[in-house]
Structures are given as structure tokens and as C-alpha cells.
Amino acid sequence: MPARPRSGCRAACWQCPPSSRGLDKALISTLSNCSWITRKQNLMILGPTGVGKTWLASAFGHQACRLGMTVAFYVANDLFTSIGQAVLDASLPKLKTALYKPNLLILDDFGIGEMSPIAAQVLLDVADRRMHTGSLLLTSQYPSDTWHGFFPDPTVADAVLDRVVHQVGISDQRDR
């Protein structure tokens, strides 16, 4: 079954997670106005399991929805699987359009699972298009300087990372 963006919002209201997670409340408050999305900037939320990366990504997505923006949420590995299936059933153009359209595209757990050459190329197309049309929010357990190893082709890795990291604000939750 192909991955679908998760709809609906998990949080009933916008609140920062418990302070025991070591989050910078001022930064979270600033990011929650979603002006980074209107400026078409990207956001990476990095850190180990359990610090609330997915929770924060969902909360930013929820807030963007509340502000009238469109949002799509994918677990990265599920998206890569869906790309392979879309190639087989000739629905890749439709999937790419769904990835281009929202104001905010959230890719959760980047770096978990294997990325095929086709998925890497689609990710490049999406990152390139989104530089001019919308924002990308990536969560990962891995530091961004290790992301080259996730891609099957180093040239495509350079191109994607240049487009994603070029317009990013980073929130690293490793120091809790």
C-alpha cells in the first residue's frame, strides 16, 4: 500500500513539550509563527530517539494548517517505497505533484531505510522545485554531515543536500 500523507492534527493546541527535553522555548515560539514557511525556508530537527522530533514536526504542521497553509507529512522510508511503486504503476507524476503542492512538506525519520536511485532522483526533483514553491521539514536521528551516505549516488546527494541545507534553520535536540 502506498504511503499517504497523514492528515489531521495530533495536538489539540500548540504547546511546547516538557522543558525536561531541553528545548529552547524562545526558538520554538519563533518557529511556531511559521514565517519560515512563508519565506520558503527549510527546517531540520535532529536528535536521538525520544526527544520529540516527530512531535515537533507534527506541531509545526498543525500550526501551519491553523494559519491556512497546506501540509503533507510522510515517513521518509514509506515515501521511498511509494516512489518505487509509483514508477511501476505509472503514477509517479501524480505523486510528484502531491509532493510539490503543499506549503510545507514534512519528511520524518530521514536516513532510516534504504533509498533507491529512483527515489534519490525524485527527492532531487522535489527539493529543486520546493526551493521556489515551499518549505521542507526533515527530522532525522543522524547529523546532516552524514547524510551523503544515505544516497546511492554522491552527485545526487550533493545536489539534494545543497538545495535542502542551503535554506535551512537547524534545531538540534542532541543536547538534552
CSV table of N, CA and C in Angstrom, one decimal:
chain,number,residue,atom,x,y,z
A,1,MET,N,0.8,-1.2,0.0
A,1,MET,CA,0.0,0.0,0.0
A,1,MET,C,0.9,1.2,0.0
A,2,PRO,N,0.6,2.2,-0.9
A,2,PRO,CA,1.5,3.4,-1.0
A,2,PRO,C,1.3,4.3,0.3
A,3,ALA,N,2.4,5.0,0.6
A,3,ALA,CA,2.3,5.9,1.7
A,3,ALA,C,1.4,7.0,1.4
A,4,ARG,N,0.7,7.5,2.3
A,4,ARG,CA,-0.2,8.7,2.1
A,4,ARG,C,0.2,9.7,3.2
A,5,PRO,N,0.0,10.9,2.8
A,5,PRO,CA,0.3,11.9,3.8
A,5,PRO,C,-0.7,11.7,5.0
A,6,ARG,N,-0.2,11.9,6.2
A,6,ARG,CA,-1.0,11.8,7.3
A,6,ARG,C,-1.8,13.1,7.5
A,7,SER,N,-3.1,12.9,7.6
A,7,SER,CA,-3.9,14.1,7.7
A,7,SER,C,-4.4,14.2,9.2
A,8,GLY,N,-4.9,15.4,9.5
A,8,GLY,CA,-5.4,15.6,10.8
A,8,GLY,C,-4.2,16.1,11.7
A,9,CYS,N,-4.6,16.5,12.8
A,9,CYS,CA,-3.5,17.0,13.7
A,9,CYS,C,-3.6,16.3,15.1
A,10,ARG,N,-2.5,15.9,15.6
A,10,ARG,CA,-2.5,15.1,16.8
A,10,ARG,C,-2.6,16.0,18.0
A,11,ALA,N,-2.1,17.2,18.0
A,11,ALA,CA,-2.1,18.1,19.1
A,11,ALA,C,-3.3,18.9,19.2
A,12,ALA,N,-4.0,19.0,20.3
A,12,ALA,CA,-5.2,19.8,20.4
A,12,ALA,C,-4.9,21.3,20.4
A,13,CYS,N,-3.7,21.6,20.9
A,13,CYS,CA,-3.4,23.0,20.9
A,13,CYS,C,-1.8,23.1,20.8
A,14,TRP,N,-1.3,24.3,20.5
A,14,TRP,CA,0.1,24.5,20.4
A,14,TRP,C,0.7,24.7,21.7
A,15,GLN,N,1.6,23.8,22.2
A,15,GLN,CA,2.3,23.9,23.4
A,15,GLN,C,3.7,23.4,23.2
A,16,CYS,N,4.6,23.9,23.9
A,16,CYS,CA,6.0,23.3,23.8
A,16,CYS,C,6.0,22.0,24.6
A,17,PRO,N,6.8,21.0,24.2
A,17,PRO,CA,6.9,19.8,25.0
A,17,PRO,C,7.5,20.1,26.4
A,18,PRO,N,7.5,19.2,27.3
A,18,PRO,CA,8.0,19.4,28.6
A,18,PRO,C,9.4,20.0,28.6
A,19,SER,N,9.8,20.9,29.5
A,19,SER,CA,11.1,21.5,29.4
A,19,SER,C,12.2,20.5,29.7
A,20,SER,N,11.9,19.3,30.3
A,20,SER,CA,12.9,18.3,30.5
A,20,SER,C,13.5,17.9,29.3
A,21,ARG,N,13.0,18.1,28.1
A,21,ARG,CA,13.6,17.7,26.8
A,21,ARG,C,14.7,18.7,26.4
A,22,GLY,N,14.8,19.8,27.1
A,22,GLY,CA,15.9,20.7,26.8
A,22,GLY,C,15.7,21.6,25.6
A,23,LEU,N,14.4,21.8,25.2
A,23,LEU,CA,14.1,22.6,24.1
A,23,LEU,C,14.3,24.1,24.4
A,24,ASP,N,14.7,24.9,23.4
A,24,ASP,CA,14.8,26.3,23.5
A,24,ASP,C,13.4,26.9,23.3
A,25,LYS,N,12.7,27.3,24.3
A,25,LYS,CA,11.3,27.7,24.2
A,25,LYS,C,11.2,29.0,23.3
A,26,ALA,N,12.2,29.8,23.4
A,26,ALA,CA,12.2,31.0,22.5
A,26,ALA,C,12.3,30.7,21.1
A,27,LEU,N,13.1,29.7,20.7
A,27,LEU,CA,13.3,29.3,19.3
A,27,LEU,C,12.0,28.6,18.9
A,28,ILE,N,11.4,27.7,19.7
A,28,ILE,CA,10.2,27.1,19.3
A,28,ILE,C,9.1,28.1,19.1
A,29,SER,N,9.0,29.1,20.0
A,29,SER,CA,8.0,30.1,19.9
A,29,SER,C,8.2,30.9,18.6
A,30,THR,N,9.4,31.2,18.2
A,30,THR,CA,9.7,31.9,17.0
A,30,THR,C,9.3,31.1,15.8
A,31,LEU,N,9.7,29.8,15.8
A,31,LEU,CA,9.3,28.9,14.7
A,31,LEU,C,7.8,28.7,14.5
A,32,SER,N,7.1,28.8,15.6
A,32,SER,CA,5.7,28.4,15.6
A,32,SER,C,4.9,29.5,14.9
A,33,ASN,N,5.4,30.7,14.6
A,33,ASN,CA,4.7,31.6,13.8
A,33,ASN,C,4.7,31.3,12.3
A,34,CYS,N,5.5,30.3,11.9
A,34,CYS,CA,5.5,29.7,10.6
A,34,CYS,C,6.0,30.7,9.5
A,35,SER,N,6.6,31.8,9.9
A,35,SER,CA,7.1,32.8,8.9
A,35,SER,C,8.2,32.1,8.1
A,36,TRP,N,8.9,31.1,8.6
A,36,TRP,CA,9.9,30.4,7.9
A,36,TRP,C,9.3,29.7,6.7
A,37,ILE,N,8.0,29.3,6.8
A,37,ILE,CA,7.3,28.6,5.7
A,37,ILE,C,7.0,29.7,4.6
A,38,THR,N,6.5,30.8,5.1
A,38,THR,CA,6.1,31.8,4.1
A,38,THR,C,7.4,32.3,3.3
A,39,ARG,N,8.5,32.3,4.0
A,39,ARG,CA,9.8,32.6,3.3
A,39,ARG,C,10.4,31.5,2.5
A,40,LYS,N,9.7,30.3,2.5
A,40,LYS,CA,10.2,29.1,1.8
A,40,LYS,C,11.5,28.7,2.3
A,41,GLN,N,11.7,28.7,3.6
A,41,GLN,CA,12.9,28.2,4.2
A,41,GLN,C,12.7,26.8,4.7
A,42,ASN,N,13.7,26.0,4.9
A,42,ASN,CA,13.6,24.7,5.3
A,42,ASN,C,14.0,24.6,6.8
A,43,LEU,N,13.6,23.5,7.4
A,43,LEU,CA,13.9,23.2,8.8
A,43,LEU,C,14.3,21.8,9.0
A,44,MET,N,15.4,21.6,9.8
A,44,MET,CA,15.8,20.2,10.1
A,44,MET,C,15.7,20.1,11.6
A,45,ILE,N,15.1,19.0,12.1
A,45,ILE,CA,15.0,18.8,13.5
A,45,ILE,C,15.8,17.5,13.7
A,46,LEU,N,16.9,17.6,14.4
A,46,LEU,CA,17.8,16.4,14.5
A,46,LEU,C,18.0,16.0,16.0
A,47,GLY,N,18.1,14.7,16.2
A,47,GLY,CA,18.4,14.3,17.6
A,47,GLY,C,18.0,12.8,17.8
A,48,PRO,N,18.4,12.3,18.9
A,48,PRO,CA,18.2,10.8,19.1
A,48,PRO,C,16.7,10.5,19.3
A,49,THR,N,16.4,9.2,19.4
A,49,THR,CA,15.1,8.7,19.6
A,49,THR,C,14.6,9.3,20.9
A,50,GLY,N,13.3,9.7,20.9
A,50,GLY,CA,12.7,10.1,22.1
A,50,GLY,C,12.7,11.5,22.5
A,51,VAL,N,13.4,12.4,21.7
A,51,VAL,CA,13.5,13.8,22.1
A,51,VAL,C,12.3,14.6,21.6
A,52,GLY,N,11.4,14.0,20.8
A,52,GLY,CA,10.2,14.7,20.3
A,52,GLY,C,10.3,15.3,18.9
A,53,LYS,N,11.2,14.7,18.1
A,53,LYS,CA,11.3,15.3,16.7
A,53,LYS,C,10.0,15.2,15.9
A,54,THR,N,9.4,14.0,15.9
A,54,THR,CA,8.1,13.8,15.2
A,54,THR,C,7.0,14.7,15.8
A,55,TRP,N,7.0,14.8,17.1
A,55,TRP,CA,6.0,15.6,17.8
A,55,TRP,C,6.2,17.1,17.4
A,56,LEU,N,7.4,17.6,17.4
A,56,LEU,CA,7.6,18.9,17.0
A,56,LEU,C,7.2,19.2,15.5
A,57,ALA,N,7.6,18.2,14.6
A,57,ALA,CA,7.3,18.4,13.2
A,57,ALA,C,5.8,18.4,13.0
A,58,SER,N,5.1,17.5,13.7
A,58,SER,CA,3.6,17.5,13.7
A,58,SER,C,3.0,18.8,14.2
A,59,ALA,N,3.6,19.3,15.3
A,59,ALA,CA,3.1,20.5,15.9
A,59,ALA,C,3.3,21.7,14.9
A,60,PHE,N,4.4,21.8,14.3
A,60,PHE,CA,4.6,22.8,13.3
A,60,PHE,C,3.7,22.7,12.1
A,61,GLY,N,3.4,21.4,11.7
A,61,GLY,CA,2.5,21.2,10.6
A,61,GLY,C,1.1,21.6,11.0
A,62,HIS,N,0.7,21.2,12.3
A,62,HIS,CA,-0.6,21.6,12.8
A,62,HIS,C,-0.8,23.1,12.8
A,63,GLN,N,0.2,23.8,13.3
A,63,GLN,CA,0.2,25.3,13.4
A,63,GLN,C,0.1,25.9,12.0
A,64,ALA,N,0.8,25.3,11.0
A,64,ALA,CA,0.7,25.8,9.6
A,64,ALA,C,-0.7,25.6,9.1
A,65,CYS,N,-1.3,24.5,9.4
A,65,CYS,CA,-2.7,24.3,9.0
A,65,CYS,C,-3.6,25.3,9.6
A,66,ARG,N,-3.4,25.6,10.9
A,66,ARG,CA,-4.2,26.6,11.6
A,66,ARG,C,-4.1,28.0,10.9
A,67,LEU,N,-2.9,28.2,10.3
A,67,LEU,CA,-2.7,29.5,9.7
A,67,LEU,C,-3.1,29.5,8.2
A,68,GLY,N,-3.8,28.4,7.8
A,68,GLY,CA,-4.3,28.4,6.4
A,68,GLY,C,-3.3,27.8,5.4
A,69,MET,N,-2.2,27.2,5.8
A,69,MET,CA,-1.2,26.7,4.9
A,69,MET,C,-1.5,25.2,4.7
A,70,THR,N,-1.1,24.7,3.5
A,70,THR,CA,-1.2,23.3,3.2
A,70,THR,C,0.0,22.5,3.7
A,71,VAL,N,-0.2,21.3,4.2
A,71,VAL,CA,0.9,20.5,4.8
A,71,VAL,C,0.7,19.0,4.3
A,72,ALA,N,1.8,18.4,4.0
A,72,ALA,CA,1.8,16.9,3.8
A,72,ALA,C,2.9,16.3,4.7
A,73,PHE,N,2.6,15.2,5.3
A,73,PHE,CA,3.5,14.5,6.2
A,73,PHE,C,3.8,13.1,5.7
A,74,TYR,N,5.0,12.7,5.5
A,74,TYR,CA,5.4,11.4,5.1
A,74,TYR,C,6.5,10.9,6.0
A,75,VAL,N,6.5,9.6,6.3
A,75,VAL,CA,7.7,9.0,6.9
A,75,VAL,C,8.6,8.7,5.7
A,76,ALA,N,9.8,9.1,5.7
A,76,ALA,CA,10.7,9.1,4.6
A,76,ALA,C,10.8,7.7,3.9
A,77,ASN,N,11.0,6.7,4.7
A,77,ASN,CA,11.1,5.3,4.2
A,77,ASN,C,9.8,4.9,3.4
A,78,ASP,N,8.7,5.2,4.0
A,78,ASP,CA,7.4,4.9,3.3
A,78,ASP,C,7.3,5.7,2.0
A,79,LEU,N,7.8,6.9,2.0
A,79,LEU,CA,7.7,7.7,0.8
A,79,LEU,C,8.6,7.0,-0.3
A,80,PHE,N,9.8,6.6,0.1
A,80,PHE,CA,10.7,6.0,-0.9
A,80,PHE,C,10.1,4.7,-1.4
A,81,THR,N,9.4,3.9,-0.6
A,81,THR,CA,8.7,2.7,-1.1
A,81,THR,C,7.6,3.1,-2.1
A,82,SER,N,6.9,4.2,-1.7
A,82,SER,CA,5.8,4.7,-2.6
A,82,SER,C,6.3,5.1,-4.0
A,83,ILE,N,7.5,5.7,-3.9
A,83,ILE,CA,8.1,6.2,-5.2
A,83,ILE,C,8.4,5.0,-6.1
A,84,GLY,N,8.9,3.9,-5.5
A,84,GLY,CA,9.1,2.7,-6.3
A,84,GLY,C,7.9,2.1,-6.9
A,85,GLN,N,6.8,2.1,-6.1
A,85,GLN,CA,5.5,1.6,-6.5
A,85,GLN,C,4.9,2.5,-7.6
A,86,ALA,N,5.1,3.8,-7.4
A,86,ALA,CA,4.6,4.8,-8.4
A,86,ALA,C,5.3,4.6,-9.8
A,87,VAL,N,6.5,4.3,-9.8
A,87,VAL,CA,7.2,4.0,-11.0
A,87,VAL,C,6.6,2.8,-11.7
A,88,LEU,N,6.3,1.8,-10.9
A,88,LEU,CA,5.7,0.5,-11.5
A,88,LEU,C,4.3,0.7,-12.0
A,89,ASP,N,3.5,1.5,-11.3
A,89,ASP,CA,2.1,1.7,-11.8
A,89,ASP,C,1.9,3.0,-12.5
A,90,ALA,N,2.9,3.6,-12.9
A,90,ALA,CA,2.9,4.8,-13.8
A,90,ALA,C,2.2,6.0,-13.1
A,91,SER,N,2.2,6.1,-11.8
A,91,SER,CA,1.6,7.2,-11.1
A,91,SER,C,2.6,8.2,-10.5
A,92,LEU,N,3.8,8.0,-10.9
A,92,LEU,CA,4.9,8.9,-10.4
A,92,LEU,C,4.6,10.4,-10.7
A,93,PRO,N,4.1,10.8,-11.8
A,93,PRO,CA,3.8,12.3,-12.0
A,93,PRO,C,2.8,12.8,-11.0
A,94,LYS,N,1.8,11.9,-10.7
A,94,LYS,CA,0.8,12.3,-9.7
A,94,LYS,C,1.4,12.5,-8.3
A,95,LEU,N,2.3,11.5,-7.9
A,95,LEU,CA,2.9,11.6,-6.6
A,95,LEU,C,3.8,12.8,-6.5
A,96,LYS,N,4.6,13.1,-7.6
A,96,LYS,CA,5.5,14.2,-7.6
A,96,LYS,C,4.7,15.5,-7.4
A,97,THR,N,3.5,15.6,-8.1
A,97,THR,CA,2.7,16.8,-7.9
A,97,THR,C,2.2,16.9,-6.5
A,98,ALA,N,1.9,15.8,-5.8
A,98,ALA,CA,1.4,15.9,-4.4
A,98,ALA,C,2.6,16.3,-3.5
A,99,LEU,N,3.8,16.1,-3.9
A,99,LEU,CA,5.0,16.5,-3.1
A,99,LEU,C,5.3,17.9,-3.4
A,100,TYR,N,5.0,18.4,-4.6
A,100,TYR,CA,5.3,19.8,-4.9
A,100,TYR,C,4.3,20.8,-4.3
A,101,LYS,N,3.0,20.4,-4.2
A,101,LYS,CA,2.0,21.3,-3.9
A,101,LYS,C,1.9,22.0,-2.5
A,102,PRO,N,2.1,21.2,-1.4
A,102,PRO,CA,1.8,21.8,-0.1
A,102,PRO,C,2.9,22.9,0.2
A,103,ASN,N,2.4,23.9,1.1
A,103,ASN,CA,3.3,24.9,1.5
A,103,ASN,C,4.4,24.3,2.4
A,104,LEU,N,4.1,23.2,3.1
A,104,LEU,CA,5.1,22.6,3.9
A,104,LEU,C,5.0,21.1,3.7
A,105,LEU,N,6.2,20.5,3.3
A,105,LEU,CA,6.3,19.0,3.2
A,105,LEU,C,7.2,18.5,4.3
A,106,ILE,N,6.6,17.6,5.1
A,106,ILE,CA,7.4,17.1,6.3
A,106,ILE,C,7.8,15.7,5.9
A,107,LEU,N,9.1,15.4,6.0
A,107,LEU,CA,9.7,14.1,5.8
A,107,LEU,C,10.3,13.6,7.2
A,108,ASP,N,9.7,12.7,7.8
A,108,ASP,CA,10.0,12.2,9.1
A,108,ASP,C,11.0,11.0,9.0
A,109,ASP,N,11.9,11.0,9.9
A,109,ASP,CA,12.9,9.9,10.0
A,109,ASP,C,13.8,9.7,8.8
A,110,PHE,N,14.3,10.8,8.3
A,110,PHE,CA,15.2,10.8,7.1
A,110,PHE,C,16.4,10.0,7.5
A,111,GLY,N,16.8,9.1,6.7
A,111,GLY,CA,18.0,8.3,7.0
A,111,GLY,C,17.7,6.9,7.5
A,112,ILE,N,16.5,6.6,7.8
A,112,ILE,CA,16.0,5.3,8.2
A,112,ILE,C,15.6,4.5,7.0
A,113,GLY,N,16.2,3.4,6.6
A,113,GLY,CA,15.8,2.7,5.4
A,113,GLY,C,16.7,3.0,4.3
A,114,GLU,N,16.5,2.3,3.2
A,114,GLU,CA,17.3,2.4,2.0
A,114,GLU,C,16.6,3.2,0.9
A,115,MET,N,17.4,4.1,0.3
A,115,MET,CA,16.9,5.0,-0.8
A,115,MET,C,17.4,4.4,-2.1
A,116,SER,N,16.5,4.1,-3.0
A,116,SER,CA,16.9,3.7,-4.3
A,116,SER,C,17.4,4.8,-5.2
A,117,PRO,N,18.1,4.5,-6.3
A,117,PRO,CA,18.5,5.6,-7.2
A,117,PRO,C,17.3,6.4,-7.7
A,118,ILE,N,16.2,5.8,-8.0
A,118,ILE,CA,15.0,6.5,-8.5
A,118,ILE,C,14.4,7.4,-7.4
A,119,ALA,N,14.4,6.9,-6.1
A,119,ALA,CA,13.9,7.7,-5.0
A,119,ALA,C,14.8,8.9,-4.8
A,120,ALA,N,16.1,8.7,-5.0
A,120,ALA,CA,17.0,9.8,-4.8
A,120,ALA,C,16.8,10.9,-5.9
A,121,GLN,N,16.6,10.4,-7.1
A,121,GLN,CA,16.3,11.4,-8.2
A,121,GLN,C,15.0,12.2,-8.0
A,122,VAL,N,14.0,11.5,-7.5
A,122,VAL,CA,12.7,12.1,-7.2
A,122,VAL,C,12.9,13.1,-6.1
A,123,LEU,N,13.7,12.7,-5.1
A,123,LEU,CA,13.9,13.7,-4.0
A,123,LEU,C,14.7,14.9,-4.5
A,124,LEU,N,15.6,14.7,-5.4
A,124,LEU,CA,16.2,15.9,-6.0
A,124,LEU,C,15.2,16.8,-6.7
A,125,ASP,N,14.4,16.2,-7.5
A,125,ASP,CA,13.3,16.9,-8.3
A,125,ASP,C,12.5,17.7,-7.3
A,126,VAL,N,12.1,17.1,-6.2
A,126,VAL,CA,11.2,17.7,-5.2
A,126,VAL,C,12.0,18.8,-4.5
A,127,ALA,N,13.2,18.6,-4.1
A,127,ALA,CA,14.0,19.6,-3.4
A,127,ALA,C,14.2,20.8,-4.3
A,128,ASP,N,14.5,20.5,-5.6
A,128,ASP,CA,14.7,21.6,-6.5
A,128,ASP,C,13.4,22.4,-6.7
A,129,ARG,N,12.3,21.8,-6.9
A,129,ARG,CA,11.1,22.5,-7.1
A,129,ARG,C,10.7,23.3,-5.8
A,130,ARG,N,10.8,22.7,-4.7
A,130,ARG,CA,10.4,23.3,-3.4
A,130,ARG,C,11.2,24.5,-3.0
A,131,MET,N,12.4,24.6,-3.6
A,131,MET,CA,13.2,25.8,-3.3
A,131,MET,C,12.5,27.1,-3.7
A,132,HIS,N,11.6,27.0,-4.6
A,132,HIS,CA,10.8,28.1,-5.1
A,132,HIS,C,9.3,28.1,-4.8
A,133,THR,N,8.9,27.0,-4.3
A,133,THR,CA,7.4,26.9,-4.1
A,133,THR,C,7.0,26.6,-2.6
A,134,GLY,N,7.9,26.1,-1.8
A,134,GLY,CA,7.5,25.8,-0.4
A,134,GLY,C,8.7,25.3,0.4
A,135,SER,N,8.3,25.0,1.7
A,135,SER,CA,9.3,24.6,2.7
A,135,SER,C,9.3,23.1,2.9
A,136,LEU,N,10.5,22.6,3.4
A,136,LEU,CA,10.7,21.2,3.7
A,136,LEU,C,11.1,21.1,5.1
A,137,LEU,N,10.5,20.2,5.9
A,137,LEU,CA,10.9,20.0,7.2
A,137,LEU,C,11.4,18.5,7.3
A,138,LEU,N,12.6,18.3,7.7
A,138,LEU,CA,13.2,17.0,7.8
A,138,LEU,C,13.5,16.7,9.3
A,139,THR,N,13.1,15.5,9.7
A,139,THR,CA,13.5,15.0,11.0
A,139,THR,C,14.5,13.8,10.8
A,140,SER,N,15.5,13.8,11.6
A,140,SER,CA,16.5,12.7,11.5
A,140,SER,C,17.2,12.4,12.8
A,141,GLN,N,17.6,11.2,13.0
A,141,GLN,CA,18.4,10.8,14.1
A,141,GLN,C,19.9,11.0,13.8
A,142,TYR,N,20.2,11.3,12.6
A,142,TYR,CA,21.6,11.4,12.1
A,142,TYR,C,21.9,12.9,11.9
A,143,PRO,N,23.2,13.3,12.2
A,143,PRO,CA,23.6,14.6,11.9
A,143,PRO,C,23.7,14.8,10.3
A,144,SER,N,23.4,16.0,9.9
A,144,SER,CA,23.3,16.2,8.4
A,144,SER,C,24.6,16.0,7.7
A,145,ASP,N,25.8,16.1,8.4
A,145,ASP,CA,27.0,15.8,7.7
A,145,ASP,C,27.2,14.3,7.4
A,146,THR,N,26.3,13.5,7.8
A,146,THR,CA,26.4,12.0,7.5
A,146,THR,C,25.4,11.6,6.4
A,147,TRP,N,24.6,12.6,5.9
A,147,TRP,CA,23.5,12.3,5.0
A,147,TRP,C,24.0,11.9,3.6
A,148,HIS,N,25.2,12.2,3.2
A,148,HIS,CA,25.7,11.8,1.9
A,148,HIS,C,25.6,10.3,1.8
A,149,GLY,N,25.9,9.6,2.9
A,149,GLY,CA,25.9,8.1,2.9
A,149,GLY,C,24.5,7.5,2.6
A,150,PHE,N,23.4,8.2,2.8
A,150,PHE,CA,22.1,7.7,2.6
A,150,PHE,C,21.7,7.6,1.1
A,151,PHE,N,22.5,8.3,0.2
A,151,PHE,CA,22.2,8.4,-1.2
A,151,PHE,C,23.0,7.4,-2.0
A,152,PRO,N,22.4,6.7,-3.0
A,152,PRO,CA,23.2,5.8,-3.8
A,152,PRO,C,24.2,6.5,-4.7
A,153,ASP,N,24.0,7.7,-5.0
A,153,ASP,CA,24.9,8.5,-6.0
A,153,ASP,C,25.4,9.7,-5.3
A,154,PRO,N,26.7,9.9,-5.1
A,154,PRO,CA,27.2,11.1,-4.4
A,154,PRO,C,26.9,12.4,-5.1
A,155,THR,N,26.8,12.4,-6.4
A,155,THR,CA,26.4,13.6,-7.2
A,155,THR,C,25.0,14.1,-6.9
A,156,VAL,N,24.1,13.1,-6.8
A,156,VAL,CA,22.7,13.4,-6.5
A,156,VAL,C,22.6,13.9,-5.0
A,157,ALA,N,23.4,13.2,-4.2
A,157,ALA,CA,23.5,13.6,-2.8
A,157,ALA,C,23.9,15.1,-2.6
A,158,ASP,N,25.0,15.4,-3.3
A,158,ASP,CA,25.4,16.8,-3.3
A,158,ASP,C,24.3,17.8,-3.7
A,159,ALA,N,23.6,17.4,-4.8
A,159,ALA,CA,22.6,18.3,-5.3
A,159,ALA,C,21.4,18.5,-4.4
A,160,VAL,N,21.0,17.4,-3.8
A,160,VAL,CA,19.8,17.4,-2.9
A,160,VAL,C,20.2,18.2,-1.6
A,161,LEU,N,21.4,17.9,-1.0
A,161,LEU,CA,21.8,18.5,0.2
A,161,LEU,C,22.0,20.0,0.0
A,162,ASP,N,22.6,20.3,-1.1
A,162,ASP,CA,22.8,21.8,-1.4
A,162,ASP,C,21.4,22.5,-1.4
A,163,ARG,N,20.4,21.9,-2.0
A,163,ARG,CA,19.1,22.6,-2.1
A,163,ARG,C,18.4,22.6,-0.7
A,164,VAL,N,18.6,21.5,0.1
A,164,VAL,CA,17.8,21.4,1.3
A,164,VAL,C,18.6,22.2,2.4
A,165,VAL,N,19.8,22.0,2.6
A,165,VAL,CA,20.6,22.7,3.6
A,165,VAL,C,20.8,24.2,3.3
A,166,HIS,N,20.8,24.5,2.1
A,166,HIS,CA,21.1,25.9,1.7
A,166,HIS,C,20.1,26.9,2.3
A,167,GLN,N,18.8,26.5,2.5
A,167,GLN,CA,17.8,27.3,3.0
A,167,GLN,C,17.2,26.8,4.4
A,168,VAL,N,18.1,26.5,5.3
A,168,VAL,CA,17.7,25.8,6.5
A,168,VAL,C,17.9,26.5,7.8
A,169,GLY,N,17.0,26.3,8.7
A,169,GLY,CA,17.3,26.7,10.1
A,169,GLY,C,17.4,25.4,10.9
A,170,ILE,N,18.4,25.2,11.7
A,170,ILE,CA,18.5,23.9,12.3
A,170,ILE,C,18.2,24.0,13.8
A,171,SER,N,17.4,23.0,14.2
A,171,SER,CA,17.2,22.8,15.6
A,171,SER,C,17.7,21.4,16.0
A,172,ASP,N,18.8,21.4,16.7
A,172,ASP,CA,19.4,20.1,17.0
A,172,ASP,C,19.1,19.8,18.5
A,173,GLN,N,18.4,18.7,18.7
A,173,GLN,CA,18.0,18.3,20.0
A,173,GLN,C,18.9,17.2,20.7
A,174,ARG,N,20.2,17.2,20.3
A,174,ARG,CA,21.1,16.2,20.8
A,174,ARG,C,21.5,16.5,22.3
A,175,ASP,N,21.5,17.7,22.6
A,175,ASP,CA,22.0,18.1,24.0
A,175,ASP,C,20.7,18.2,24.9
A,176,ARG,N,20.3,17.2,25.5
A,176,ARG,CA,19.2,17.3,26.4
A,176,ARG,C,19.6,17.3,27.8
